[in-house]
């Protein structure tokens, strides 16, 4: 698997990957999440400009998974990571996370953070296997509190959510 930065013209492909990956939420009774639209091209573009939009590509250099991140509270925050189901369970998502971790270490950033569903098998339990640990609500910085507030306003708190952090 090769990881590289996203090209602007590939942003619609990221949306396709997100839609395909999101369908898995139907299997766990979270149809609203499965039907949720991905970030728009306009919303994805700032991640590209910041150099924090990564893709895992197949042998034809076509994206099969992506990760977008931003700098929040002194860490690199994984805003979204999605793997097309045809390429799932092969370490592709972990490869994207490891690539981001290497970028963070090179920049002197001490940690990765993310928010996730606590009870979905390919969410919090998966991230725990990748070295992430839950962060108590009272330990969140202002940036992560703002992320959680946006998620709650979007209706994501209908299911248990948590913030996780991986020290680097």
XYZ file of N, CA and C in Angstrom:
504
model
N 0.843 -1.180 0.000
C 0.000 0.000 0.000
C 0.888 1.243 0.000
N 0.540 2.159 -0.856
C 1.272 3.418 -0.913
C 0.354 4.527 -0.409
N 0.925 5.424 0.398
C 0.195 6.579 0.913
C 0.833 7.826 0.332
N -0.017 8.749 -0.081
C 0.468 10.022 -0.605
C -0.565 11.093 -0.285
N -0.203 12.348 -0.576
C -1.148 13.439 -0.383
C -2.232 13.392 -1.457
N -3.396 13.888 -1.098
C -4.530 13.947 -2.009
C -4.299 15.050 -3.034
N -4.712 14.795 -4.254
C -4.735 15.820 -5.295
C -6.145 16.414 -5.326
N -6.245 17.710 -5.557
C -7.544 18.391 -5.528
C -8.550 17.711 -6.449
N -8.108 17.281 -7.615
C -9.044 16.664 -8.557
C -9.577 15.312 -8.059
N -8.990 14.766 -7.005
C -9.440 13.490 -6.441
C -10.506 13.644 -5.363
N -10.829 14.861 -4.985
C -11.771 15.056 -3.885
C -13.118 14.366 -4.120
N -13.677 14.374 -5.336
C -14.916 13.608 -5.539
C -14.749 12.107 -5.272
N -13.558 11.561 -5.515
C -13.306 10.146 -5.215
C -13.371 9.889 -3.716
N -12.917 10.866 -2.923
C -12.987 10.718 -1.469
C -14.441 10.629 -1.026
N -15.288 11.416 -1.657
C -16.711 11.365 -1.329
C -17.283 9.979 -1.649
N -16.876 9.397 -2.771
C -17.339 8.055 -3.138
C -16.880 7.025 -2.103
N -15.629 7.130 -1.678
C -15.097 6.218 -0.662
C -15.905 6.353 0.621
N -16.181 7.573 1.025
C -16.932 7.819 2.263
C -18.340 7.242 2.174
N -19.005 7.445 1.066
C -20.357 6.887 0.912
C -20.335 5.363 0.996
N -19.386 4.741 0.319
C -19.289 3.276 0.331
C -18.970 2.774 1.743
N -18.025 3.402 2.411
C -17.651 2.990 3.764
C -18.799 3.212 4.740
N -19.555 4.267 4.539
C -20.651 4.591 5.441
C -21.771 3.576 5.432
N -21.916 2.842 4.345
C -23.000 1.853 4.256
C -22.889 0.783 5.336
N -21.688 0.558 5.850
C -21.494 -0.438 6.909
C -22.291 -0.092 8.163
N -22.602 1.180 8.354
C -23.350 1.580 9.546
C -24.781 1.055 9.520
N -25.310 0.741 8.348
C -26.631 0.119 8.268
C -26.651 -1.201 9.037
N -25.536 -1.923 8.986
C -25.444 -3.243 9.620
C -25.567 -3.194 11.135
N -25.305 -2.025 11.732
C -25.360 -1.903 13.196
C -26.493 -0.975 13.633
N -27.493 -0.822 12.770
C -28.668 -0.049 13.138
C -28.467 1.451 13.171
N -27.486 1.943 12.416
C -27.195 3.370 12.398
C -27.412 3.921 10.991
N -28.626 3.722 10.485
C -28.950 4.137 9.130
C -28.751 5.610 8.871
N -28.974 6.438 9.889
C -28.780 7.883 9.715
C -27.324 8.212 9.405
N -26.416 7.473 10.021
C -24.984 7.684 9.750
C -24.664 7.175 8.343
N -25.217 6.033 7.986
C -24.988 5.478 6.649
C -25.462 6.444 5.568
N -26.551 7.151 5.836
C -27.129 8.063 4.843
C -26.520 9.457 4.877
N -25.709 9.744 5.889
C -25.124 11.079 6.028
C -24.197 11.379 4.853
N -24.331 12.545 4.301
C -23.486 12.941 3.171
C -22.059 13.230 3.649
N -21.078 12.880 2.846
C -19.685 13.180 3.201
C -19.410 14.676 3.094
N -18.219 15.058 3.534
C -17.776 16.434 3.354
C -17.907 16.809 1.886
N -18.244 18.062 1.622
C -18.271 18.556 0.251
C -16.834 18.771 -0.235
N -16.684 18.938 -1.525
C -15.364 19.241 -2.092
C -14.819 20.514 -1.461
N -15.692 21.494 -1.250
C -15.261 22.763 -0.638
C -14.800 22.559 0.807
N -15.440 21.641 1.520
C -15.033 21.365 2.903
C -13.752 20.549 2.960
N -13.505 19.727 1.959
C -12.286 18.916 1.922
C -11.061 19.710 1.487
N -11.255 20.714 0.656
C -10.127 21.461 0.078
C -9.168 22.041 1.118
N -9.630 22.606 2.241
C -8.672 23.137 3.223
C -7.725 22.081 3.794
N -8.184 20.844 3.911
C -7.304 19.778 4.393
C -6.173 19.545 3.388
N -6.510 19.621 2.101
C -5.501 19.455 1.047
C -4.496 20.597 1.123
N -4.997 21.819 1.229
C -4.096 22.987 1.295
C -3.173 22.921 2.498
N -3.651 22.347 3.589
C -2.839 22.239 4.810
C -1.862 21.068 4.751
N -1.937 20.254 3.696
C -1.070 19.077 3.602
C -1.493 17.959 4.528
N -2.748 17.982 4.968
C -3.244 16.984 5.916
C -4.396 16.176 5.341
N -4.310 15.889 4.052
C -5.256 15.011 3.372
C -4.431 13.924 2.695
N -4.620 12.696 3.132
C -3.819 11.573 2.654
C -4.717 10.527 2.006
N -4.180 9.846 1.024
C -4.880 8.717 0.424
C -3.966 7.505 0.396
N -4.593 6.348 0.546
C -3.939 5.080 0.247
C -4.393 4.735 -1.162
N -3.457 4.352 -2.009
C -3.786 4.116 -3.418
C -3.476 2.674 -3.815
N -4.222 2.218 -4.826
C -3.990 0.882 -5.362
C -2.848 0.921 -6.383
N -2.608 -0.183 -7.059
C -1.519 -0.270 -8.026
C -1.651 0.672 -9.200
N -2.879 1.123 -9.475
C -3.117 2.080 -10.561
C -3.115 3.518 -10.052
N -2.687 3.723 -8.808
C -2.610 5.044 -8.180
C -4.000 5.656 -7.958
N -5.009 4.811 -7.826
C -6.378 5.271 -7.557
C -6.645 5.165 -6.060
N -7.158 6.226 -5.436
C -7.443 6.185 -4.001
C -8.454 5.095 -3.634
N -8.122 4.345 -2.562
C -9.025 3.334 -2.020
C -9.397 3.636 -0.574
N -8.715 4.606 0.022
C -8.978 5.023 1.399
C -8.407 6.420 1.573
N -8.942 7.138 2.568
C -8.411 8.474 2.810
C -8.488 8.841 4.277
N -7.701 9.831 4.623
C -7.666 10.397 5.967
C -7.493 11.893 5.816
N -8.275 12.654 6.577
C -8.062 14.100 6.656
C -7.898 14.464 8.126
N -7.005 15.400 8.383
C -6.687 15.789 9.754
C -6.516 17.296 9.832
N -6.537 17.775 11.060
C -6.285 19.200 11.311
C -5.553 19.345 12.635
N -4.986 20.497 12.835
C -4.261 20.770 14.073
C -5.246 21.315 15.108
N -5.387 20.579 16.210
C -6.291 20.988 17.282
C -5.618 20.724 18.621
N -5.618 21.728 19.464
C -5.092 21.603 20.832
C -3.692 20.996 20.871
N -2.837 21.359 19.930
C -1.450 20.905 19.930
C -1.235 19.507 19.384
N -2.279 18.869 18.869
C -2.168 17.525 18.302
C -2.661 17.550 16.862
N -2.422 16.463 16.156
C -3.057 16.286 14.846
C -4.331 15.493 15.096
N -5.454 16.092 14.744
C -6.762 15.496 14.982
C -7.266 14.846 13.700
N -7.542 13.564 13.752
C -8.083 12.824 12.615
C -9.557 13.189 12.505
N -9.879 13.965 11.511
C -11.267 14.377 11.301
C -12.073 13.262 10.643
N -11.445 12.557 9.721
C -12.136 11.454 9.046
C -11.106 10.484 8.509
N -11.382 9.216 8.650
C -10.602 8.174 7.979
C -11.612 7.151 7.471
N -11.544 6.855 6.190
C -12.489 5.931 5.570
C -11.762 5.034 4.578
N -12.143 3.772 4.610
C -11.584 2.774 3.699
C -12.739 2.195 2.883
N -12.575 2.155 1.581
C -13.597 1.535 0.741
C -13.742 0.074 1.180
N -14.981 -0.410 1.340
C -15.177 -1.780 1.818
C -14.451 -2.851 1.001
N -14.234 -2.624 -0.271
C -13.512 -3.599 -1.092
C -12.052 -3.734 -0.678
N -11.560 -2.798 0.127
C -10.160 -2.820 0.564
C -10.035 -2.884 2.081
N -11.150 -3.140 2.761
C -11.160 -3.168 4.221
C -10.485 -4.426 4.764
N -10.100 -4.343 6.028
C -9.501 -5.458 6.773
C -8.173 -5.923 6.174
N -7.441 -4.974 5.616
C -6.118 -5.289 5.046
C -5.036 -4.368 5.596
N -5.350 -3.617 6.646
C -4.368 -2.725 7.242
C -4.263 -1.374 6.567
N -5.186 -1.070 5.664
C -5.113 0.190 4.923
C -5.369 1.378 5.853
N -6.408 1.292 6.677
C -6.685 2.379 7.622
C -5.551 2.581 8.597
N -5.019 1.492 9.115
C -3.877 1.579 10.037
C -2.677 2.210 9.339
N -2.475 1.875 8.074
C -1.375 2.473 7.320
C -1.515 3.979 7.203
N -2.731 4.448 6.979
C -2.967 5.898 6.933
C -2.676 6.532 8.288
N -3.141 5.893 9.367
C -2.887 6.421 10.712
C -1.383 6.452 11.016
N -0.676 5.402 10.617
C 0.774 5.360 10.865
C 1.500 6.432 10.063
N 1.045 6.680 8.844
C 1.651 7.732 8.024
C 1.449 9.094 8.691
N 0.234 9.339 9.188
C -0.032 10.598 9.888
C 0.811 10.694 11.150
N 0.949 9.591 11.871
C 1.776 9.598 13.086
C 3.218 9.961 12.750
N 3.743 9.438 11.659
C 5.115 9.766 11.252
C 5.237 11.247 10.904
N 4.229 11.796 10.234
C 4.241 13.234 9.936
C 4.234 14.044 11.229
N 3.412 13.618 12.176
C 3.321 14.326 13.452
C 4.660 14.303 14.182
N 5.279 13.144 14.247
C 6.577 13.028 14.919
C 7.600 13.932 14.240
N 7.608 13.953 12.913
C 8.557 14.800 12.177
C 8.349 16.279 12.476
N 7.111 16.659 12.794
C 6.793 18.057 13.119
C 6.920 18.350 14.614
N 7.224 17.338 15.411
C 7.295 17.527 16.851
C 5.935 17.584 17.527
N 4.912 17.071 16.857
C 3.563 17.032 17.429
C 3.481 15.801 18.329
N 3.022 15.968 19.577
C 3.107 14.874 20.545
C 2.024 13.803 20.466
N 0.942 14.040 19.711
C -0.161 13.078 19.761
C -1.086 13.205 18.563
N -1.854 12.142 18.349
C -2.982 12.149 17.430
C -4.243 12.066 18.281
N -5.298 12.721 17.832
C -6.589 12.605 18.500
C -7.650 12.300 17.459
N -8.786 11.832 17.943
C -9.946 11.605 17.080
C -11.176 11.483 17.959
N -12.327 11.590 17.344
C -13.587 11.291 18.005
C -14.205 10.123 17.266
N -14.958 9.301 17.989
C -15.459 8.074 17.379
C -16.664 7.544 18.139
N -17.339 6.610 17.521
C -18.431 5.920 18.188
C -17.854 4.875 19.135
N -18.306 4.904 20.373
C -17.735 4.039 21.409
C -18.049 2.561 21.203
N -19.211 2.260 20.620
C -19.664 0.871 20.596
C -19.674 0.229 19.215
N -19.167 0.902 18.204
C -19.113 0.326 16.859
C -17.777 -0.415 16.728
N -17.800 -1.705 16.378
C -16.573 -2.513 16.383
C -15.410 -1.933 15.583
N -15.690 -1.305 14.445
C -14.602 -0.766 13.621
C -14.316 0.690 13.984
N -14.825 1.157 15.107
C -14.533 2.506 15.601
C -13.685 2.389 16.866
N -14.206 2.718 18.034
C -13.387 2.780 19.252
C -12.573 1.511 19.518
N -13.148 0.314 19.419
C -12.311 -0.873 19.664
C -11.147 -0.991 18.681
N -11.394 -0.629 17.435
C -10.323 -0.657 16.429
C -9.236 0.352 16.784
N -9.644 1.585 17.100
C -8.658 2.616 17.418
C -7.866 2.273 18.675
N -8.487 1.584 19.619
C -7.758 1.132 20.806
C -6.639 0.172 20.390
N -6.931 -0.706 19.437
C -5.889 -1.612 18.942
C -4.773 -0.854 18.219
N -5.091 0.340 17.730
C -4.090 1.183 17.054
C -3.352 2.097 18.032
N -3.576 1.936 19.331
C -2.835 2.695 20.327
C -3.539 3.918 20.885
N -4.785 4.161 20.507
C -5.538 5.300 21.022
C -6.191 4.927 22.347
N -6.263 5.904 23.252
C -6.890 5.707 24.553
C -7.961 6.767 24.761
N -9.059 6.407 25.453
C -10.115 7.398 25.724
C -9.599 8.575 26.529
N -10.145 9.744 26.226
C -9.818 10.972 26.963
C -11.083 11.389 27.711
N -10.987 11.562 29.027
C -12.167 12.006 29.780
C -12.623 13.386 29.309
N -13.936 13.594 29.332
C -14.503 14.877 28.890
C -13.860 16.060 29.607
N -13.578 15.908 30.903
C -13.026 17.040 31.666
C -11.560 17.319 31.348
N -10.940 16.468 30.528
C -9.542 16.680 30.136
C -9.416 17.245 28.720
N -10.537 17.541 28.071
C -10.494 18.041 26.696
C -10.093 19.504 26.657
N -9.275 19.850 25.670
C -8.920 21.246 25.426
C -10.065 21.946 24.715
N -9.937 23.251 24.527
C -11.030 24.010 23.903
C -11.338 23.583 22.468
N -10.329 23.189 21.726
C -10.563 22.767 20.349
C -11.358 21.479 20.275
N -11.006 20.507 21.100
C -11.743 19.243 21.102
C -13.141 19.419 21.688
N -13.302 20.321 22.636
C -14.656 20.603 23.137
C -15.509 21.181 22.011
N -14.914 22.029 21.173
C -15.649 22.604 20.038
C -16.005 21.524 19.015
N -15.099 20.587 18.772
C -15.386 19.472 17.867
C -16.573 18.675 18.400
N -16.543 18.352 19.675
C -17.637 17.577 20.279
C -18.963 18.342 20.210
N -18.920 19.647 20.401
C -20.150 20.449 20.315
C -20.709 20.414 18.895
N -19.843 20.507 17.882
C -20.305 20.417 16.483
C -20.927 19.056 16.205
N -20.290 18.014 16.716
C -20.823 16.674 16.509
C -22.188 16.517 17.169
N -22.320 17.034 18.364
C -23.603 16.952 19.069
C -24.675 17.714 18.298
N -24.329 18.887 17.785
C -25.286 19.681 17.008
C -25.692 18.949 15.729
N -24.819 18.122 15.220
C -25.090 17.339 14.003
C -25.891 16.066 14.322
N -26.106 15.792 15.596
C -26.892 14.628 15.999
C -26.108 13.366 16.260
N -24.788 13.451 16.255
C -23.977 12.247 16.441
C -24.045 11.692 17.862
N -24.435 12.510 18.830
C -24.487 12.042 20.210
C -25.689 11.140 20.487
N -26.448 10.858 19.470
C -27.543 9.901 19.638
C -26.980 8.534 20.024
N -25.733 8.276 19.637
C -25.016 7.056 19.981
C -23.809 7.441 20.828
N -23.373 6.574 21.751
C -22.227 6.924 22.606
C -20.983 7.263 21.781
N -20.386 8.409 22.116
C -19.175 8.886 21.431
C -18.093 9.122 22.451
N -16.873 9.119 21.976
C -15.768 9.483 22.854
C -14.621 10.073 22.051
N -13.782 10.766 22.786
C -12.549 11.317 22.227
C -11.438 10.346 22.610
N -10.540 10.102 21.667
C -9.405 9.216 21.929
C -8.115 9.924 21.533
N -7.030 9.537 22.191
C -5.723 10.165 21.960
C -4.657 9.071 21.915
N -3.721 9.264 20.991
C -2.563 8.367 20.891
C -1.310 9.205 21.072
N -0.607 8.942 22.143
C 0.663 9.629 22.383
C 1.703 9.084 21.394
N 2.569 9.979 20.930
C 3.585 9.572 19.950
C 4.974 9.627 20.551
